[in-house]
Coordinates of N, CA and C in Angstrom, one line a residue:
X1 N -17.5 -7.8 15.3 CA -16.1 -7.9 15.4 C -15.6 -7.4 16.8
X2 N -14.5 -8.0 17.3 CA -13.8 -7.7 18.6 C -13.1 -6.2 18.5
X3 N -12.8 -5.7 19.6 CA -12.4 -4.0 19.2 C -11.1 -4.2 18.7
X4 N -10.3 -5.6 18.7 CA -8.9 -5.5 17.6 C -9.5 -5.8 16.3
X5 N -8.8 -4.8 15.5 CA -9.0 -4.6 14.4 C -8.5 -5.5 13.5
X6 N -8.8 -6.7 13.0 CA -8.5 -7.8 12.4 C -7.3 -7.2 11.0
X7 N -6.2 -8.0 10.6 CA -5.3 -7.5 9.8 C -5.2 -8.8 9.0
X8 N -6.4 -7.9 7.8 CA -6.4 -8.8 6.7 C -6.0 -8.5 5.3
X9 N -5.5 -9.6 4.8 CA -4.8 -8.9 2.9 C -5.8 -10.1 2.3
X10 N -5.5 -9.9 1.2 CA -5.9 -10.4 0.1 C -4.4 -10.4 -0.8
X11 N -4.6 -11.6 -1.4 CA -3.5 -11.9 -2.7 C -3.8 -12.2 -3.5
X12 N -3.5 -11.9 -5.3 CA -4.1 -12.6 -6.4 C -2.7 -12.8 -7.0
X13 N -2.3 -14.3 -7.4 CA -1.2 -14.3 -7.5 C -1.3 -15.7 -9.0
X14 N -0.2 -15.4 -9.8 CA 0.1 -16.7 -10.6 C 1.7 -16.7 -10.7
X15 N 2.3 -17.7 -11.5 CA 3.7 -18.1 -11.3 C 4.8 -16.7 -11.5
X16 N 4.2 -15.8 -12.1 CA 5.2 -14.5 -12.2 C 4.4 -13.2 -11.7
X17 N 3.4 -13.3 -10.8 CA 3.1 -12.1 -10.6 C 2.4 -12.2 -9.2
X18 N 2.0 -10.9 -8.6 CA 1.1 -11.0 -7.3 C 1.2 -9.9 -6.9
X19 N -0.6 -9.4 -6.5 CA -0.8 -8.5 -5.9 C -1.5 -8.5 -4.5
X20 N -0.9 -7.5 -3.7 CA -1.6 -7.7 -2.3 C -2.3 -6.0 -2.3
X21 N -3.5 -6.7 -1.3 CA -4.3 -6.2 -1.0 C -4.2 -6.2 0.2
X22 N -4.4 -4.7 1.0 CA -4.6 -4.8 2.7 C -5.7 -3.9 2.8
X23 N -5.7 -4.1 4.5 CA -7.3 -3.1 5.0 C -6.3 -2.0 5.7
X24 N -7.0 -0.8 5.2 CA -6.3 0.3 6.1 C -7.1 1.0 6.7
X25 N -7.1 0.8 8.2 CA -8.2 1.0 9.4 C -8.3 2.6 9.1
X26 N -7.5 3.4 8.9 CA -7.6 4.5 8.7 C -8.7 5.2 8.1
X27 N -8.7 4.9 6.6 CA -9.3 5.1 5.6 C -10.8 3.9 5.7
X28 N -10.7 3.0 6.3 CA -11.4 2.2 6.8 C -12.2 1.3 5.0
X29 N -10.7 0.9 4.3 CA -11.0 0.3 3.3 C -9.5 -0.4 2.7
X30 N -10.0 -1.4 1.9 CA -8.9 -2.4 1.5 C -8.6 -1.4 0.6
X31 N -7.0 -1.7 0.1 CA -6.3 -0.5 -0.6 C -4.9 -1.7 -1.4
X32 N -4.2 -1.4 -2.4 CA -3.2 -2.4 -3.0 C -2.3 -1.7 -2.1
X33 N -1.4 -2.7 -1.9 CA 0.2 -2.3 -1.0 C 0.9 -2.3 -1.7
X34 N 1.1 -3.6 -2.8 CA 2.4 -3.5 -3.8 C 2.0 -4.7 -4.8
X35 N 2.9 -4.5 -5.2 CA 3.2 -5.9 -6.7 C 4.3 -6.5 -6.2
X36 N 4.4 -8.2 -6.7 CA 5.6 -8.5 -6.2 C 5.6 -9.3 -7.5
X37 N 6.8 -9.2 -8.1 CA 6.9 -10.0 -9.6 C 8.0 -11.1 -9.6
X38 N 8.1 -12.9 -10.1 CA 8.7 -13.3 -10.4 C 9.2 -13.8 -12.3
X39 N 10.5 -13.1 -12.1 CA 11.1 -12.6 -13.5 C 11.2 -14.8 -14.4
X40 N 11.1 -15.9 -13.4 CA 10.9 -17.0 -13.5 C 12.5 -17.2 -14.1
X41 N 12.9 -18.7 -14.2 CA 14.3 -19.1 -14.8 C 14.8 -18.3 -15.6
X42 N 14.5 -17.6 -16.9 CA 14.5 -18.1 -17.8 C 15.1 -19.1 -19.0
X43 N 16.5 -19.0 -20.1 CA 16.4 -20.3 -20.4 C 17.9 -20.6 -19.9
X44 N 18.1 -22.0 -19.6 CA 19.5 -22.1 -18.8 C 20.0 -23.8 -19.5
X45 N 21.4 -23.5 -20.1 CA 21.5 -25.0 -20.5 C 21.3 -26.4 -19.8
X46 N 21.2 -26.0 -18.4 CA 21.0 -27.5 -17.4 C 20.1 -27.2 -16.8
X47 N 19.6 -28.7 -17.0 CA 17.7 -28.4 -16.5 C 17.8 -28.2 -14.8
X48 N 19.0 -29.5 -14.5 CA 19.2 -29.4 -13.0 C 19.5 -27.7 -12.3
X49 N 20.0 -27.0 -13.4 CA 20.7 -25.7 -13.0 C 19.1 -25.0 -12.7
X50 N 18.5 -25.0 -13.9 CA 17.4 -24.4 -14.1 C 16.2 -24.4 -12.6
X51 N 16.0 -25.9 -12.8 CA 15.1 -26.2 -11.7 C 16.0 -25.7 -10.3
X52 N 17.0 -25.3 -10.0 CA 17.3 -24.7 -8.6 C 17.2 -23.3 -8.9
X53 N 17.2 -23.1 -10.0 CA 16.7 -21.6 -10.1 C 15.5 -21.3 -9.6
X54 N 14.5 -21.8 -10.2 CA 13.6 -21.7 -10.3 C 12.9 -21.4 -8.6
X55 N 13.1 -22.7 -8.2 CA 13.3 -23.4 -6.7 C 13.7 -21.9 -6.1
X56 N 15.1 -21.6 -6.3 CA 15.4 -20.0 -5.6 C 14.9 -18.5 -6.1
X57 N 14.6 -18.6 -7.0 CA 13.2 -17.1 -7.5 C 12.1 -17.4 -7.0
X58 N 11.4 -18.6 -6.4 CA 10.1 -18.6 -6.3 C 10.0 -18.2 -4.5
X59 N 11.1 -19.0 -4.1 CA 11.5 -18.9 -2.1 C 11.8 -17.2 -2.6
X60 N 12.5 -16.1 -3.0 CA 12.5 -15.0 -3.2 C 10.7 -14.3 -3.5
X61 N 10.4 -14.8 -4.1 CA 8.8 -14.2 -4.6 C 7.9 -14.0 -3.2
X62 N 8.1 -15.5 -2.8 CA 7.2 -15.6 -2.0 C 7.6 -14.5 -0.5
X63 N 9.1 -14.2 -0.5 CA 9.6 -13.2 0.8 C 8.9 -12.3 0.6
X64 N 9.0 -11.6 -1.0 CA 8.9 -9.8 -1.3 C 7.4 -10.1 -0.9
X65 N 6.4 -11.7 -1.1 CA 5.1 -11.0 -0.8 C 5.0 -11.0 0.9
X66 N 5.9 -11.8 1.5 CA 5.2 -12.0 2.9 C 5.6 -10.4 3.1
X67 N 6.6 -9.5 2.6 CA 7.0 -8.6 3.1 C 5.8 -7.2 3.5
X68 N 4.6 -7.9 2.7 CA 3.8 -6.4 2.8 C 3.0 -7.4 3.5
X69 N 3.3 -8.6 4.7 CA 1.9 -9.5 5.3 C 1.7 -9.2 6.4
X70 N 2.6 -8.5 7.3 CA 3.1 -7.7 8.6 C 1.7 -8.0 9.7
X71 N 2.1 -8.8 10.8 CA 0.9 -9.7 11.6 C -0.3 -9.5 11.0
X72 N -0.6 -10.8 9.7 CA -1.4 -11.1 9.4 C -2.3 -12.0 10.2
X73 N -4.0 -11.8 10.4 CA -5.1 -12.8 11.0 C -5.4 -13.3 9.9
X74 N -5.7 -13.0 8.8 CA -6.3 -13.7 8.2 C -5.8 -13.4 6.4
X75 N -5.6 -14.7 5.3 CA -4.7 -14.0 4.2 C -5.9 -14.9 3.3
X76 N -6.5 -14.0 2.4 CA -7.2 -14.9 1.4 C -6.3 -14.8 -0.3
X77 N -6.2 -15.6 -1.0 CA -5.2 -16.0 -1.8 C -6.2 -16.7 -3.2
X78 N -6.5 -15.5 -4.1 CA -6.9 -16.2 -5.4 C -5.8 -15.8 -6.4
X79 N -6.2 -16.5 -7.3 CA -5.5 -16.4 -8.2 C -5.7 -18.0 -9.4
X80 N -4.5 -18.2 -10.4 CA -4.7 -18.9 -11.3 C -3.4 -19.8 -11.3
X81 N -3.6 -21.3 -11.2 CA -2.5 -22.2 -10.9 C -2.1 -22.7 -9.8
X82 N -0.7 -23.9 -10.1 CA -0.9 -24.3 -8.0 C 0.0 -23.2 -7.8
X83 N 0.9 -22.1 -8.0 CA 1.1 -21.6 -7.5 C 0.7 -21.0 -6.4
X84 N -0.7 -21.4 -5.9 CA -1.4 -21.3 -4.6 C -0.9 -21.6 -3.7
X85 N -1.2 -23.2 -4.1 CA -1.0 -24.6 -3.1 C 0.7 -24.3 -2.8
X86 N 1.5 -23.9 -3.4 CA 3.1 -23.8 -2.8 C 2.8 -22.4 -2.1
X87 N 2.1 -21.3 -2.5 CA 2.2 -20.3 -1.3 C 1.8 -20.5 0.0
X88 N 0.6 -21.5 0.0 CA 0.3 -21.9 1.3 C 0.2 -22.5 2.1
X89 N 1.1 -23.6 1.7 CA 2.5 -24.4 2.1 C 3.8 -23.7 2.9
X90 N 4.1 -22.7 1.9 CA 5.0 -21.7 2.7 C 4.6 -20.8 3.9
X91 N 3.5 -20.4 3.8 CA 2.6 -20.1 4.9 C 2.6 -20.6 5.9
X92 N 2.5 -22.3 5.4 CA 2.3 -22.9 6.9 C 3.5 -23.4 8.0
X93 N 4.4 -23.3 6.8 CA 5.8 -23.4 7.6 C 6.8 -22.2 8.0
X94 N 6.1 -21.0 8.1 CA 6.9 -19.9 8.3 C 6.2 -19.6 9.3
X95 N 7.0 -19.2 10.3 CA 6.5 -18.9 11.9 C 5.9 -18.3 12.3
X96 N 5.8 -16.8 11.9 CA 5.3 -15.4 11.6 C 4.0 -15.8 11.3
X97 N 3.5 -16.8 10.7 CA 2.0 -16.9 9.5 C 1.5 -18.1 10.4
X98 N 2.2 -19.3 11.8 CA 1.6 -20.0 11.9 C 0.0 -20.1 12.5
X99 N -0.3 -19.1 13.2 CA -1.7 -18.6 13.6 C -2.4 -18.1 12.9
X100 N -2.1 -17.3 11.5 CA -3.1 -16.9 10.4 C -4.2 -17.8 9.9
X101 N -5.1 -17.3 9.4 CA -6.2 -18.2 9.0 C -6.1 -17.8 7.6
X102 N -6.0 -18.7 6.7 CA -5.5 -18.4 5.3 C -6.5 -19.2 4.6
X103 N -7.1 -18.5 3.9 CA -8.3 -19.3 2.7 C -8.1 -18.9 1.4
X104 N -8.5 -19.5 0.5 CA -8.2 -19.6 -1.4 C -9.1 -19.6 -2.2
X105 N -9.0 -19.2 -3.4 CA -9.9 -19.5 -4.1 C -9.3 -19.9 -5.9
X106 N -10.0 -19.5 -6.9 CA -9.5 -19.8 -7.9 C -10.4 -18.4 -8.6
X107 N -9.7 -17.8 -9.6 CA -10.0 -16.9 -10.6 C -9.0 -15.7 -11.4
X108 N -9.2 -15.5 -12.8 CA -8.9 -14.8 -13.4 C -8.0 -14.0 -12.9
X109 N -6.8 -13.8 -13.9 CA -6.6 -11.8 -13.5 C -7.6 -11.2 -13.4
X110 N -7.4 -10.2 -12.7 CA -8.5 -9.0 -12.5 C -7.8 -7.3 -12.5
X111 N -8.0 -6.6 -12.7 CA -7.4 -5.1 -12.5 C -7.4 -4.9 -11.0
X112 N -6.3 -4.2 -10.4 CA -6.1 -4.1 -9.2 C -7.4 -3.5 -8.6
X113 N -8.5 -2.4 -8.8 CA -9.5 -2.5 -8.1 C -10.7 -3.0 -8.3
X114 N -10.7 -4.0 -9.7 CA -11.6 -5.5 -9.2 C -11.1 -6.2 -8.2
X115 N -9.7 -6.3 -8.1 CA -9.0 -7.2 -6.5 C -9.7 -6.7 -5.5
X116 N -9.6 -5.6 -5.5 CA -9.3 -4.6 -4.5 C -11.1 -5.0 -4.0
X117 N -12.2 -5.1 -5.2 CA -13.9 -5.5 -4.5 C -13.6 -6.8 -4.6
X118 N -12.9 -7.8 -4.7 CA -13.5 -9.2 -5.1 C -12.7 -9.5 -3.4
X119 N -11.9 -8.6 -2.7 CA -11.0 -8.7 -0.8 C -12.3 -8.2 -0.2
X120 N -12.5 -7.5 -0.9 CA -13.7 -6.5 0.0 C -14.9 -7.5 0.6
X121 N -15.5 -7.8 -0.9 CA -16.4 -8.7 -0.7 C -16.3 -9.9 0.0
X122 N -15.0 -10.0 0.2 CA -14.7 -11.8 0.7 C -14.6 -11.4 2.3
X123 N -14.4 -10.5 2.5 CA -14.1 -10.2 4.1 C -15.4 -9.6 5.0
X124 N -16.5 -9.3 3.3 CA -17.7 -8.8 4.8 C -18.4 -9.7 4.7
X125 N -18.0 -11.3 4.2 CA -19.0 -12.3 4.4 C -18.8 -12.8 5.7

């Protein structure tokens, strides 16, 4: 590795939930930052109403996560559903993230410090 210290997270995320994972050079180990939760529509007489809900809690979810992504090199993103594929989408059109190298996977929930080895593992490959 180059002597900059590469700034990498991990995310495990589905349509109402997500957790990040960062490396803290300090402690010199991935560690959870936060939770970021989407409470989703719930039920609304118009589907048109609904689906802009929806549409505006998810662009909100995805802020609270970029909020713990602070110059990210590299963001790996598992989790369950396309809720992926729209996060990293938004990734690729948000300015801040255009130079990140962002990679995915697919799997289960897991307890925050199975996340916590399943970042670990993915970053000393």
């Amino acid at each position: 590795m180059s002597d900059k210290i590469k700034k990498r997270f991990g995310i495990w995320m589905d349509t109402h939930h997500a957790t990040m994972i960062g490396y803290d050079p300090a402690a010199a180990v991935f560690t959870v930052l936060g939770h970021a939760k989407n409470p989703g529509p719930g039920s609304n007489s118009s589907e048109n109403a609904a689906n802009h809900l929806e549409i505006t809690l998810i662009h909100k979810f995805f802020k609270e996560i970029d909020h713990h992504l602070v110059n990210a090199d590299e963001i790996h993103i598992t989790g369950s559903g396309t809720i992926q594929e729209q996060f990293v989408h938004h990734l690729s059109e948000t300015p801040q993230f255009k130079k990140t190298v962002v990679s995915q996977s697919t799997s289960n929930p897991m307890s925050d410090e199975k996340l916590v080895e399943f970042v670990t593992r993915h970053f000393k490959n």
